[in-house]
PDB file of C-alpha atoms and ligand atoms in Angstrom:
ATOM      1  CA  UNK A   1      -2.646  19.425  -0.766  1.00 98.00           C
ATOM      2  CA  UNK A   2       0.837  18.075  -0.428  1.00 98.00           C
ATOM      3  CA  UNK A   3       2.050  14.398  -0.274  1.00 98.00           C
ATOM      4  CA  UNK A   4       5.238  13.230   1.218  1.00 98.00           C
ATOM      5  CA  UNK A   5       5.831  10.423  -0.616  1.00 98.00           C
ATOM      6  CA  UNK A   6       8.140   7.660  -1.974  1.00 97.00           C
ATOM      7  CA  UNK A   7       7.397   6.147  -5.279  1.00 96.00           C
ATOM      8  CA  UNK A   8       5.936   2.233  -4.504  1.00 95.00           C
ATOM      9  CA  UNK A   9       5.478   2.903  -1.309  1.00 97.00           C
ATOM     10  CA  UNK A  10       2.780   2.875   1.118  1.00 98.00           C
ATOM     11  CA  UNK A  11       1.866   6.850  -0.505  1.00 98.00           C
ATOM     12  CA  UNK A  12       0.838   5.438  -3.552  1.00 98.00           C
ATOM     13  CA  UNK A  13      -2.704   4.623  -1.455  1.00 98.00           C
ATOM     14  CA  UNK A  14      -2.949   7.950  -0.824  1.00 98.00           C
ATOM     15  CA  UNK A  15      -2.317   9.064  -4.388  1.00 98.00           C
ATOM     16  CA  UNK A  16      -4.611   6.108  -5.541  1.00 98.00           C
ATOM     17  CA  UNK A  17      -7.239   7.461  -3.695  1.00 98.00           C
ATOM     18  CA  UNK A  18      -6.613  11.178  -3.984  1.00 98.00           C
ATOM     19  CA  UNK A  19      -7.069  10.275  -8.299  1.00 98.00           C
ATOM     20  CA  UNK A  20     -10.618   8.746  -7.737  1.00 98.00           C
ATOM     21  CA  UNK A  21     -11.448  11.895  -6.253  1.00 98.00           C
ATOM     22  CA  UNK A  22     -10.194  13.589  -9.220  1.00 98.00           C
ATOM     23  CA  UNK A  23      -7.555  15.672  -6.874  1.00 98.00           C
ATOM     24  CA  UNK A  24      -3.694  15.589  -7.547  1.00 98.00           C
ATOM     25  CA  UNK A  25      -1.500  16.630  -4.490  1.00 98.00           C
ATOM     26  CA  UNK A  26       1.898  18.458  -4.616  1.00 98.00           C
ATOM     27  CA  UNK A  27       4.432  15.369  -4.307  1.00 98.00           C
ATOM     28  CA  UNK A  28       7.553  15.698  -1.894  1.00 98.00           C
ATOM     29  CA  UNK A  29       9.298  12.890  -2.523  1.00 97.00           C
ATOM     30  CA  UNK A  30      11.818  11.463  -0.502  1.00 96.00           C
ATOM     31  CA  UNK A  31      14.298   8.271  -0.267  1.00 93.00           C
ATOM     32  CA  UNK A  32      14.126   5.599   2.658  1.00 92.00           C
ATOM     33  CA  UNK A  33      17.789   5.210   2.092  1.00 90.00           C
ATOM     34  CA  UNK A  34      19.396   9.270   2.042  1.00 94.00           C
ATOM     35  CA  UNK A  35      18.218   9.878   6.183  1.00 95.00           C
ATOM     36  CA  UNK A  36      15.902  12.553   4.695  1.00 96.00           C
ATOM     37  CA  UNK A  37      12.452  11.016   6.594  1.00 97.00           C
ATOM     38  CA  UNK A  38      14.886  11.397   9.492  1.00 97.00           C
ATOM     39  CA  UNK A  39      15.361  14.961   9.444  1.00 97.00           C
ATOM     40  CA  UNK A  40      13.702  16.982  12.519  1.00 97.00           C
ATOM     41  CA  UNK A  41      11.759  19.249  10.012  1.00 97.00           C
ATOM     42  CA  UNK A  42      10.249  15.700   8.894  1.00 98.00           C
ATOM     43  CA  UNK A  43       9.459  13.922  12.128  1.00 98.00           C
ATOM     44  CA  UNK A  44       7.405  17.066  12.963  1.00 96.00           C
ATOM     45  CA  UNK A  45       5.253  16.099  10.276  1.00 96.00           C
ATOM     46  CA  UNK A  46       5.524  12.083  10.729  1.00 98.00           C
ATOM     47  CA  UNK A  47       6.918  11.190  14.081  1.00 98.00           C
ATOM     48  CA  UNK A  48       7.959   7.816  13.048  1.00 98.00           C
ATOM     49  CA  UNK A  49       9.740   9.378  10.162  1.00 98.00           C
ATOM     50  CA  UNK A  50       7.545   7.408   7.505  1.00 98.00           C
ATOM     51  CA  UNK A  51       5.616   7.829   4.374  1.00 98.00           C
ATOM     52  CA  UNK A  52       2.883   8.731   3.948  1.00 98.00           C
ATOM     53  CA  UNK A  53       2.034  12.347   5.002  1.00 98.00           C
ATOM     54  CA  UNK A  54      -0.310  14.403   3.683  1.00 98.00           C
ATOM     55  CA  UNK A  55      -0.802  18.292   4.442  1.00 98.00           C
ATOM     56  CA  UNK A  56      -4.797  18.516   3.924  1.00 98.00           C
ATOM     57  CA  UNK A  57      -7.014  20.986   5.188  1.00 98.00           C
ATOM     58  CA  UNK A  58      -5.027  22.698   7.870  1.00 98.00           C
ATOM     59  CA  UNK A  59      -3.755  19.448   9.007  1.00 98.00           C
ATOM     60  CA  UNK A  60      -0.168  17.254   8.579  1.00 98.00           C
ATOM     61  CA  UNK A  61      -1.866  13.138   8.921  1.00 98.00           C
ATOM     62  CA  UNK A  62       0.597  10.466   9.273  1.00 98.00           C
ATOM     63  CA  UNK A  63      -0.566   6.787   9.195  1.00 98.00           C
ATOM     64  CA  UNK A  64      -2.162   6.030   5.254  1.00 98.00           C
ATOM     65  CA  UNK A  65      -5.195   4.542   7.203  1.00 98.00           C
ATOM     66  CA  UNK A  66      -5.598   7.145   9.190  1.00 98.00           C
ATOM     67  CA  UNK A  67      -5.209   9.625   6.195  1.00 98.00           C
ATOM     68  CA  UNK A  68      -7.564   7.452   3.975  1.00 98.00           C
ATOM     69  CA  UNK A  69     -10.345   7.816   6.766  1.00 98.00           C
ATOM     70  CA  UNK A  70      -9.956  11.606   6.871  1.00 98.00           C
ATOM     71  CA  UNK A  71     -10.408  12.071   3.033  1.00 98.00           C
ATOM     72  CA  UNK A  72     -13.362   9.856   2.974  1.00 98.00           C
ATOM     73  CA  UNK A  73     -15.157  11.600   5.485  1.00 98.00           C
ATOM     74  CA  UNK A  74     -14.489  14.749   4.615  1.00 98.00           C
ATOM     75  CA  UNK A  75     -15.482  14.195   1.080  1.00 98.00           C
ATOM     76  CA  UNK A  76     -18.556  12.029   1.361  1.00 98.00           C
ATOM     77  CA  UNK A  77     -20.013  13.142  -1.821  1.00 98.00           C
ATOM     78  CA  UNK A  78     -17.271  10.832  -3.811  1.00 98.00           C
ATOM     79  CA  UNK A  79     -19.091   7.577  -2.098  1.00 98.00           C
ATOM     80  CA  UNK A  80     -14.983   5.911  -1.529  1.00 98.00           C
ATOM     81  CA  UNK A  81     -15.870   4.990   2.402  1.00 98.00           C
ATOM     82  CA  UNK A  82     -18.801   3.260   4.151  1.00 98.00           C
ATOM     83  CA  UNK A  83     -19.468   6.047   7.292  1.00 97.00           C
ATOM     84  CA  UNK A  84     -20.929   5.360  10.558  1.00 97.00           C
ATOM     85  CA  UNK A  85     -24.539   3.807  10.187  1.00 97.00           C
ATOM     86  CA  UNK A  86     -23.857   2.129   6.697  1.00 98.00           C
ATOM     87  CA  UNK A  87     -24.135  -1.333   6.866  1.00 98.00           C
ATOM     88  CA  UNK A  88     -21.227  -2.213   5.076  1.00 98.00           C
ATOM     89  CA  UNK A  89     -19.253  -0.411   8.144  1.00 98.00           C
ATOM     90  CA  UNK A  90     -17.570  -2.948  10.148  1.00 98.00           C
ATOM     91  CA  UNK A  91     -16.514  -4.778   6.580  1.00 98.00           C
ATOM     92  CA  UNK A  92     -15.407  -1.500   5.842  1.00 98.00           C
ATOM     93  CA  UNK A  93     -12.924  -0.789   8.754  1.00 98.00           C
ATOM     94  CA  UNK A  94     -11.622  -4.673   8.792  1.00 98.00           C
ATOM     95  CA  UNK A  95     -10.920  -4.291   4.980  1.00 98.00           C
ATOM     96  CA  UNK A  96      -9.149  -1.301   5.743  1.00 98.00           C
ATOM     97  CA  UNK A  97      -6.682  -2.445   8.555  1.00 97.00           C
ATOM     98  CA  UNK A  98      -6.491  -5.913   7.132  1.00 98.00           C
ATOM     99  CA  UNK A  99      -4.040  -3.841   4.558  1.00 98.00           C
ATOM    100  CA  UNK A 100      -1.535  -3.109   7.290  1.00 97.00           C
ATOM    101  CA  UNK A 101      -1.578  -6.703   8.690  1.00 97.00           C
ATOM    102  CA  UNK A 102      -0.309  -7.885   5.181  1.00 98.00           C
ATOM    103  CA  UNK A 103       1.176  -4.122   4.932  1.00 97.00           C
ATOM    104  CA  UNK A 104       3.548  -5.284   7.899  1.00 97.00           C
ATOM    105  CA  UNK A 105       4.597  -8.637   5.929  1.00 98.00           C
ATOM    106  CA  UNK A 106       5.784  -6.691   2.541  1.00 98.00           C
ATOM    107  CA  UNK A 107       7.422  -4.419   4.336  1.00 97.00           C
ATOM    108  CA  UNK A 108       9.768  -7.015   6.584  1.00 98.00           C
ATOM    109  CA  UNK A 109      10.432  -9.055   3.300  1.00 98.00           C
ATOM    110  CA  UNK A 110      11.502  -5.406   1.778  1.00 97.00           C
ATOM    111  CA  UNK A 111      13.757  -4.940   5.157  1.00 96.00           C
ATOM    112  CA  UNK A 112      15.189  -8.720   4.631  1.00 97.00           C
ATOM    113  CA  UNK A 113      15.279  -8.912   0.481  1.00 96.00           C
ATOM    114  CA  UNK A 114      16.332  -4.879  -0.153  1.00 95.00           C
ATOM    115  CA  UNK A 115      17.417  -2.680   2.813  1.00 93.00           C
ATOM    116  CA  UNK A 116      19.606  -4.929   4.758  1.00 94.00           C
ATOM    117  CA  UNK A 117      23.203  -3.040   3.918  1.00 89.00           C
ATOM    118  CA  UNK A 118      24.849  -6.435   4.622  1.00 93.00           C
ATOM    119  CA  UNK A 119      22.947  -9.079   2.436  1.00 89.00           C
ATOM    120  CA  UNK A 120      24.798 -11.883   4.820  1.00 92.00           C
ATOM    121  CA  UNK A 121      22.483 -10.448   7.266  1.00 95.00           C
ATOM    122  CA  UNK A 122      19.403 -11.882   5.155  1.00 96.00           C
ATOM    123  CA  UNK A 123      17.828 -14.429   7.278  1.00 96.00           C
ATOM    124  CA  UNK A 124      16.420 -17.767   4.896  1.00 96.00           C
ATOM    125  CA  UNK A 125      13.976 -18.609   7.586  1.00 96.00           C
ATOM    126  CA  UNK A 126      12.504 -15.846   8.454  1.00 97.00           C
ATOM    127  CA  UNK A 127      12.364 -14.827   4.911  1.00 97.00           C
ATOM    128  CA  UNK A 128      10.578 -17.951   4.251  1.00 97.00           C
ATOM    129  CA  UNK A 129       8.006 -17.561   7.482  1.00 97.00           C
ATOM    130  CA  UNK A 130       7.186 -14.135   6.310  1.00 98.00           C
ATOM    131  CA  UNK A 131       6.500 -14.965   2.582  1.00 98.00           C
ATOM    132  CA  UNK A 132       4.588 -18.044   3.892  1.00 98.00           C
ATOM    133  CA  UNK A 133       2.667 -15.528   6.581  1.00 98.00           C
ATOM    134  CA  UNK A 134       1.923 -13.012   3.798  1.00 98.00           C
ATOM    135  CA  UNK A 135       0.686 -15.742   1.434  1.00 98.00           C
ATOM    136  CA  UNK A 136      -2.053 -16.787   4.563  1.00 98.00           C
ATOM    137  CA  UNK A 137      -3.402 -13.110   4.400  1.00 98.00           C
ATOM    138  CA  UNK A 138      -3.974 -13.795   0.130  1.00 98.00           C
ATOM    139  CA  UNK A 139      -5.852 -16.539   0.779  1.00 97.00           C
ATOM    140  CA  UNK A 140      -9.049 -15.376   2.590  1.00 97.00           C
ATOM    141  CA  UNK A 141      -9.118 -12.259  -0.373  1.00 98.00           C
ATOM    142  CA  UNK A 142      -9.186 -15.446  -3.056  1.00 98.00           C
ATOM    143  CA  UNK A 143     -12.233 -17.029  -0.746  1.00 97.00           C
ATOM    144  CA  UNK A 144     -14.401 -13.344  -0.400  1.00 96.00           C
ATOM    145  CA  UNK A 145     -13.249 -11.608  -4.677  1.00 98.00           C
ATOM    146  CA  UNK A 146     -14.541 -15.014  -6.041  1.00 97.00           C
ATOM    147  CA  UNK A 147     -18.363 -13.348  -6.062  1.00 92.00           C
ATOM    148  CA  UNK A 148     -17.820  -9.875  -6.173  1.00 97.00           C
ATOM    149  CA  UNK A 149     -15.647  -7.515  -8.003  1.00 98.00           C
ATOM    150  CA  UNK A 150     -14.718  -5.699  -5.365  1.00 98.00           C
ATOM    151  CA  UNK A 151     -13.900  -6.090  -0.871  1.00 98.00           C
ATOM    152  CA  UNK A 152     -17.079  -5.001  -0.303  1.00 98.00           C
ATOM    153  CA  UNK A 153     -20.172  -6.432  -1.824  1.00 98.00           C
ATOM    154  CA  UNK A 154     -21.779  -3.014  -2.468  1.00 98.00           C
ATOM    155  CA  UNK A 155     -19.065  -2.285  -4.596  1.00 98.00           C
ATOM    156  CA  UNK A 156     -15.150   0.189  -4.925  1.00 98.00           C
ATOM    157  CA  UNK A 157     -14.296   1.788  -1.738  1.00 98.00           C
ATOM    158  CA  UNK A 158     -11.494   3.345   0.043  1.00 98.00           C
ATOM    159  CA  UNK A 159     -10.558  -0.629   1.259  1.00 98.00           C
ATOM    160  CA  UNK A 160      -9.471  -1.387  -2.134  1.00 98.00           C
ATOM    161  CA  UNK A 161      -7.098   1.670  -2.412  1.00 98.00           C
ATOM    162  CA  UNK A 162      -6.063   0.475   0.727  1.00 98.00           C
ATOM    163  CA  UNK A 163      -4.802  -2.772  -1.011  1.00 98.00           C
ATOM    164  CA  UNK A 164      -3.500  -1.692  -3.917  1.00 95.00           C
ATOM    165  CA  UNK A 165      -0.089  -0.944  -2.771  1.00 95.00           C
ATOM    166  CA  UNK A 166       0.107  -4.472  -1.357  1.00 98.00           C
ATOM    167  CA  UNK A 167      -1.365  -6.450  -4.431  1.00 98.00           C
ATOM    168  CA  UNK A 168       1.797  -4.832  -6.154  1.00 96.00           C
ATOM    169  CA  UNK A 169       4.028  -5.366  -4.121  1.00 97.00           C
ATOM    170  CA  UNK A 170       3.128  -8.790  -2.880  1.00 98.00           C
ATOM    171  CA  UNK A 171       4.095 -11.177  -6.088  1.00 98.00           C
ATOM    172  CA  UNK A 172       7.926  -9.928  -5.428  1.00 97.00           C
ATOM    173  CA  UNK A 173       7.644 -12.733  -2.766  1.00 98.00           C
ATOM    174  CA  UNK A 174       4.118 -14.385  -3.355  1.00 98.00           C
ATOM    175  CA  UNK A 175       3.369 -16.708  -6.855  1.00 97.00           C
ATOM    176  CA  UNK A 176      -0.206 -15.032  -7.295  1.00 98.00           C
ATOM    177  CA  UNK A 177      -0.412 -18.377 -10.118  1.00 97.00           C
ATOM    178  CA  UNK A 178      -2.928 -20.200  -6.907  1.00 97.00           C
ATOM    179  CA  UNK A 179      -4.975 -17.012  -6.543  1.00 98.00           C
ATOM    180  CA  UNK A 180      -7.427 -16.215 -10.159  1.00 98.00           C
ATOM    181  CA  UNK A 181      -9.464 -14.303  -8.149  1.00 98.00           C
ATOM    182  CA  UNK A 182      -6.963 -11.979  -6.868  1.00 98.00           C
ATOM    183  CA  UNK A 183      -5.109 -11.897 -10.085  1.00 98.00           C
ATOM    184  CA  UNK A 184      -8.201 -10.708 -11.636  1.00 98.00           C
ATOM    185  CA  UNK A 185      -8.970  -7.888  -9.287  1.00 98.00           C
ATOM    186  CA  UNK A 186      -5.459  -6.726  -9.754  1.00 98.00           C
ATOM    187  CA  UNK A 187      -6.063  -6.076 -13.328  1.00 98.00           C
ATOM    188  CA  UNK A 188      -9.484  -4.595 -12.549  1.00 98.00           C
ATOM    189  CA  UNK A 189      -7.420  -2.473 -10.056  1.00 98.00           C
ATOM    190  CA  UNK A 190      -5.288  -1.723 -12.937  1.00 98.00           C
ATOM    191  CA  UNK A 191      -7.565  -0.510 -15.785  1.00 98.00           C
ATOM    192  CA  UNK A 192      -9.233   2.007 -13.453  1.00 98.00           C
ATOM    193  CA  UNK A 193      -8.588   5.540 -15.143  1.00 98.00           C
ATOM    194  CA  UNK A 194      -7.518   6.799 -11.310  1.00 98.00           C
ATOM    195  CA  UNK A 195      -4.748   4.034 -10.521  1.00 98.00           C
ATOM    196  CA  UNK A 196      -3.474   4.879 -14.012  1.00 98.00           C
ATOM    197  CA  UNK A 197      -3.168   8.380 -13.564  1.00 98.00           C
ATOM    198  CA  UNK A 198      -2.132   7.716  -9.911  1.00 98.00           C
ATOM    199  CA  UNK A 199       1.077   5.637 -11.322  1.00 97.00           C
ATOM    200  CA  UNK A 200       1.883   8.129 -13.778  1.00 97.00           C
ATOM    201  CA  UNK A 201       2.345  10.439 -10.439  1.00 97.00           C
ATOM    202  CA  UNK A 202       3.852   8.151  -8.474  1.00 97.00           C
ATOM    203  CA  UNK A 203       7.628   8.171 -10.225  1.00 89.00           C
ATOM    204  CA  UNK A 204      10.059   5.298 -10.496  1.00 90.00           C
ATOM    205  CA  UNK A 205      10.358   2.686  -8.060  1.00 88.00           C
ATOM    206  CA  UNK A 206      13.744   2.088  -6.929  1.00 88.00           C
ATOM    207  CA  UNK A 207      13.580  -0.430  -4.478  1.00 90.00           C
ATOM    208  CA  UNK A 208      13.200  -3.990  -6.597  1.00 94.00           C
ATOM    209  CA  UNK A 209      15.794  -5.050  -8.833  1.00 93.00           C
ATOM    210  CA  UNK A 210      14.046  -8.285  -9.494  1.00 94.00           C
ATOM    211  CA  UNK A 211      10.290  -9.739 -10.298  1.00 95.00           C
ATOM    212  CA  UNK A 212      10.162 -12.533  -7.917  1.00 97.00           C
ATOM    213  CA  UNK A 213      12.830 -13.072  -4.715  1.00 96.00           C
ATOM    214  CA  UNK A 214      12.556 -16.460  -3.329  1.00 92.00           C
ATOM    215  CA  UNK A 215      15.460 -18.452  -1.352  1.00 89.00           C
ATOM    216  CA  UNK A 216      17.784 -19.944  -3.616  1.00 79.00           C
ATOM    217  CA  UNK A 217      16.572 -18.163  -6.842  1.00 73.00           C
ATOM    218  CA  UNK A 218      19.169 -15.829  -6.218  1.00 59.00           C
TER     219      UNK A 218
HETATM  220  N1  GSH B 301       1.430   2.217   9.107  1.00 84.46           N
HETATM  221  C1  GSH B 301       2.100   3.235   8.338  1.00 84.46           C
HETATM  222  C2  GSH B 301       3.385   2.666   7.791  1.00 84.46           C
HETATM  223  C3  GSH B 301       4.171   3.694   6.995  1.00 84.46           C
HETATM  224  C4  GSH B 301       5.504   3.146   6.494  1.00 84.46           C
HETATM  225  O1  GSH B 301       6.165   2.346   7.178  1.00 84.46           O
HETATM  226  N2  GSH B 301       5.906   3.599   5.312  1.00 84.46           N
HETATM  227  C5  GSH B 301       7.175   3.157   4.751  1.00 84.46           C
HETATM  228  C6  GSH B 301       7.102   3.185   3.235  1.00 84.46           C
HETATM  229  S1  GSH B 301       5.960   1.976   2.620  1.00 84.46           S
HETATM  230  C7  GSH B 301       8.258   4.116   5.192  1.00 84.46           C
HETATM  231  O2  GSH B 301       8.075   5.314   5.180  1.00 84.46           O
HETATM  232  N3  GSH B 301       9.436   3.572   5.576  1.00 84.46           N
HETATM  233  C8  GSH B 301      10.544   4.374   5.954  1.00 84.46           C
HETATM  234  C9  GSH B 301      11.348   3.719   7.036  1.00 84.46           C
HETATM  235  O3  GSH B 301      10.970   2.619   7.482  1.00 84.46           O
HETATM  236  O4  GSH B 301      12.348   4.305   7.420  1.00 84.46           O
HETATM  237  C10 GSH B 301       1.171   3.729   7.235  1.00 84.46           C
HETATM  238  O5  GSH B 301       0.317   2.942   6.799  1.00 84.46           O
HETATM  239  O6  GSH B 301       1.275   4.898   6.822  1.00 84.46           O
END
């Protein structure tokens, strides 16, 4: 297998989940900022020139949900996804593509906070509607880990590797201080053997310079 991938970035899901499997991918790694997820040779693999992609099986899957889904099914024996007919399917998928709806969020805060090449660019109010929008999508997780150790009541799936990426990246912009519940499933997360071996893989981040960026902290 072979990841594309950029260290604390969306790939780390893929590497997350690839661990509890007890696999461990080639990495390619690349930088959002150097044009190389723009080359042709890379938008064959990933059309919108992103990270993840992972080379599996005879195939090149783009999308990290779409990627997660794949490994899951094709390697029921590890238990990681709830398949058609389980009861816990529905929960399942929504737990799954709830991660992009707050996925979305991080990533425009990272566009406003880190990528903008002009920093005067940086927008206070949309900064602050985002943060604000991202901090909604915390909430309902607070409401559903405060009986259960996990998304899904049946215990660890594929929906929390889904979310780990976010839960990291999240409190650069979100004060987790409201949310117990969440703050104790992200140390769960953390003292799984897999997501410690899986950030041993995953390389430096380079994006954040800072813990927390909030208007006027600056
Ligand atoms: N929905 C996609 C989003 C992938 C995505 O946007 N990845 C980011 C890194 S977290 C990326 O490659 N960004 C490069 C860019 O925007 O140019 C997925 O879940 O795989």
């Amino acid at each position: 297998m072979r990841l594309h991938h950029i260290p604390m970035s969306r790939s780390f899901r893929v590497l997350w989940l690839l661990a509890e499997m007890g696999e461990e991918p080639e990495l390619l790694t690349y930088s959002i900022t150097d044009g190389s997820l723009r080359t042709p040779e890379y938008l064959d693999r990933s059309p919108a020139g992103r990270v993840p992609a992972l080379e599996v099986d005879g195939h090149v899957i783009y999308e990290s949900g779409a990627i997660t889904e794949y490994l899951v099914e094709s390697r029921p024996q590890h238990g990681l996804g709830r398949l058609p007919g389980d009861p816990e399917r529905v929960p399942f998928l929504e737990a799954m593509h709830y991660a992009e709806t707050m996925g979305h969020l991080i990533a425009n805060l990272n566009l406003q906070w880190i990528f903008l090449r002009d920093p005067s660019q940086r927008s206070d109010t949309v900064v602050k509607i985002e943060a604000r929008r991202l901090e909604t999508t915390i909430a309902p997780l607070e409401k559903r880990l405060a009986g259960q150790e996990w998304q899904l009541a049946s215990g660890f799936s594929a929906a929390d590797t889904m979310l780990g990426w976010n839960l990291l990246a999240a409190p650069r912009y979100v004060r987790l201080d409201p949310f117990p519940n969440v703050r104790a499933y992200v140390e769960r997360m953390k003292a799984r053997p897999a997501f410690q071996r899986a950030q041993e893989l995953d390389g430096e981040q380079r994006f954040y310079r800072k813990d927390f960026y909030a208007v006027g902290e600056e």
